[in-house]
Amino acid sequence: MSSDVWDAATAERYDRDSAFMFAPEVLDPAVRFLADTAGDGPALEFAIGTGRVAIPLIERGIDVSGIELSAPMVDRLHRKRPDVPVVVDDMTSSRVPGEFSLVYLVWNSIGNLRTQAEQVECFRNAARHLAPGGRFVIELWVPGIRRFPPGQAAVPFHVGRDHTGFDTYDLSTQQGTSHHYRHHSDGTVTYGFSNFRYIWPAECDLMAQLAGMSLELRSADWLGSPFTNDSESHVSVWRKPAR
């Protein structure tokens, strides 16, 4: 596995450091979209983390299971909802019993798989878990390399009062690193980083095709805004053929 594995210290502060991801205007549209897509069937979240999305879905009546590589992240989830079934393992190959109407992977998490082969296997594993006619949903940013003037080494992806983040890219390998600088209430500043492999939307479509799925929908966000040349993210839905 090429993914970074988040340790206990990272898991302990994850919800606090990622508070903006829990804001209703960010989270509620995602939960509505995924609940509507799941319908009456169960859902499986790859990289379920601490349950940011899974728990609100469960509260809407969706039966949610998960796969997560980091055991400390699952420990945090189970402090909130001990009843959520989670397999602690690799989302490219781990199996969860049953068939699902929805498999989903949000907040750029497929980029944690840092080789193209692993990303292809992630799509295939999603297809293996889907019932006929089921859907695989990914939320993913569009690589920001258009912002690069000649000679620039990094592009900002967030600049706020308490957090500033920059991405650095290796354009020859599609590898990148996110650099996080956080300002804390005691005046200290901490640095953290995570590694990723970026994927273009068309590359995702090819991975889905290799897994036997076809593109059903692509929008710029969870609200269904049109995806255009200027979109900085996409929510894509691929469907497994019905019997």
Coordinates of C-alpha atoms in Angstrom, one line a residue, residues 15-121:
D15 CA -12.4 16.4 13.7
R16 CA -11.1 19.6 15.3
D17 CA -8.6 20.4 12.5
S18 CA -11.3 19.7 9.9
A19 CA -14.1 21.5 11.5
F20 CA -14.9 23.4 8.3
M21 CA -15.8 20.1 6.6
F22 CA -18.5 19.5 9.2
A23 CA -20.2 22.9 8.6
P24 CA -23.8 22.4 7.5
E25 CA -23.3 24.2 4.2
V26 CA -20.5 21.8 3.3
L27 CA -21.8 18.5 4.8
D28 CA -25.6 18.7 4.3
P29 CA -25.6 18.8 0.5
A30 CA -23.3 15.7 0.4
V31 CA -25.4 13.8 2.8
R32 CA -28.6 14.6 0.8
F33 CA -27.1 13.6 -2.5
L34 CA -25.7 10.3 -1.2
A35 CA -28.9 9.4 0.6
D36 CA -30.9 10.0 -2.5
T37 CA -28.5 7.9 -4.5
A38 CA -28.5 5.0 -2.1
G39 CA -32.3 4.9 -2.1
D40 CA -33.6 2.0 0.0
G41 CA -30.4 0.1 -0.2
P42 CA -27.3 -0.1 2.0
A43 CA -24.2 2.0 1.4
L44 CA -20.4 1.4 1.8
E45 CA -18.0 4.2 2.4
F46 CA -14.3 3.7 1.4
A47 CA -12.0 5.7 3.7
I48 CA -14.8 6.1 6.3
G49 CA -12.5 8.0 8.7
T50 CA -14.2 9.3 11.8
G51 CA -17.7 9.1 10.3
R52 CA -18.1 12.7 9.1
V53 CA -20.5 11.5 6.3
A54 CA -21.4 8.1 7.5
I55 CA -23.0 9.1 10.8
P56 CA -25.4 11.7 9.2
L57 CA -26.4 9.1 6.6
I58 CA -27.2 6.6 9.3
E59 CA -29.3 9.2 11.1
R60 CA -31.3 9.5 7.8
G61 CA -32.0 5.8 7.9
I62 CA -29.2 4.5 5.5
D63 CA -27.5 1.3 6.5
V64 CA -23.8 2.3 6.2
S65 CA -20.6 0.1 6.4
G66 CA -17.1 1.2 5.9
I67 CA -13.5 0.3 5.0
E68 CA -10.7 2.4 6.6
L69 CA -6.9 1.9 6.6
S70 CA -6.3 3.7 9.9
A71 CA -7.3 1.9 13.0
P72 CA -7.1 5.1 15.2
M73 CA -9.5 6.8 12.8
V74 CA -11.9 3.9 13.3
D75 CA -11.5 4.1 17.1
R76 CA -12.6 7.7 16.9
L77 CA -15.6 6.7 14.8
H78 CA -16.6 4.0 17.2
R79 CA -16.5 6.4 20.2
K80 CA -19.4 8.2 18.4
R81 CA -21.2 5.2 16.9
P82 CA -20.0 1.8 18.1
D83 CA -22.5 0.0 15.9
V84 CA -21.0 1.0 12.5
P85 CA -19.4 -2.0 10.9
V86 CA -15.9 -1.2 9.6
V87 CA -13.2 -3.4 8.0
V88 CA -9.8 -2.0 9.0
D89 CA -7.8 -2.6 5.8
D90 CA -7.1 -1.5 2.3
M91 CA -9.9 -0.2 0.1
T92 CA -8.4 -1.6 -3.1
S93 CA -9.0 -5.2 -2.1
S94 CA -10.8 -5.6 1.3
R95 CA -14.3 -7.2 1.1
V96 CA -17.3 -6.3 3.2
P97 CA -20.1 -8.9 3.2
G98 CA -23.2 -8.2 1.1
E99 CA -24.1 -6.1 -1.9
F100 CA -24.6 -2.3 -1.8
S101 CA -26.7 0.1 -3.8
L102 CA -24.0 2.8 -3.2
V103 CA -20.3 2.8 -2.7
Y104 CA -18.8 6.3 -2.1
L105 CA -15.5 7.9 -1.6
V106 CA -15.4 11.6 -0.7
W107 CA -13.2 14.6 0.0
N108 CA -10.4 13.6 -2.5
S109 CA -9.7 10.4 -0.6
I110 CA -9.0 8.3 -3.7
G111 CA -5.8 10.5 -4.1
N112 CA -4.4 8.8 -1.0
L113 CA -3.8 5.8 -3.3
R114 CA -0.5 7.0 -4.8
T115 CA -0.2 4.6 -7.8
Q116 CA -2.4 4.4 -10.8
A117 CA -2.7 0.6 -10.4
E118 CA -4.1 1.0 -6.9
Q119 CA -6.6 3.6 -8.0
V120 CA -7.7 1.2 -10.8
E121 CA -8.2 -1.6 -8.2

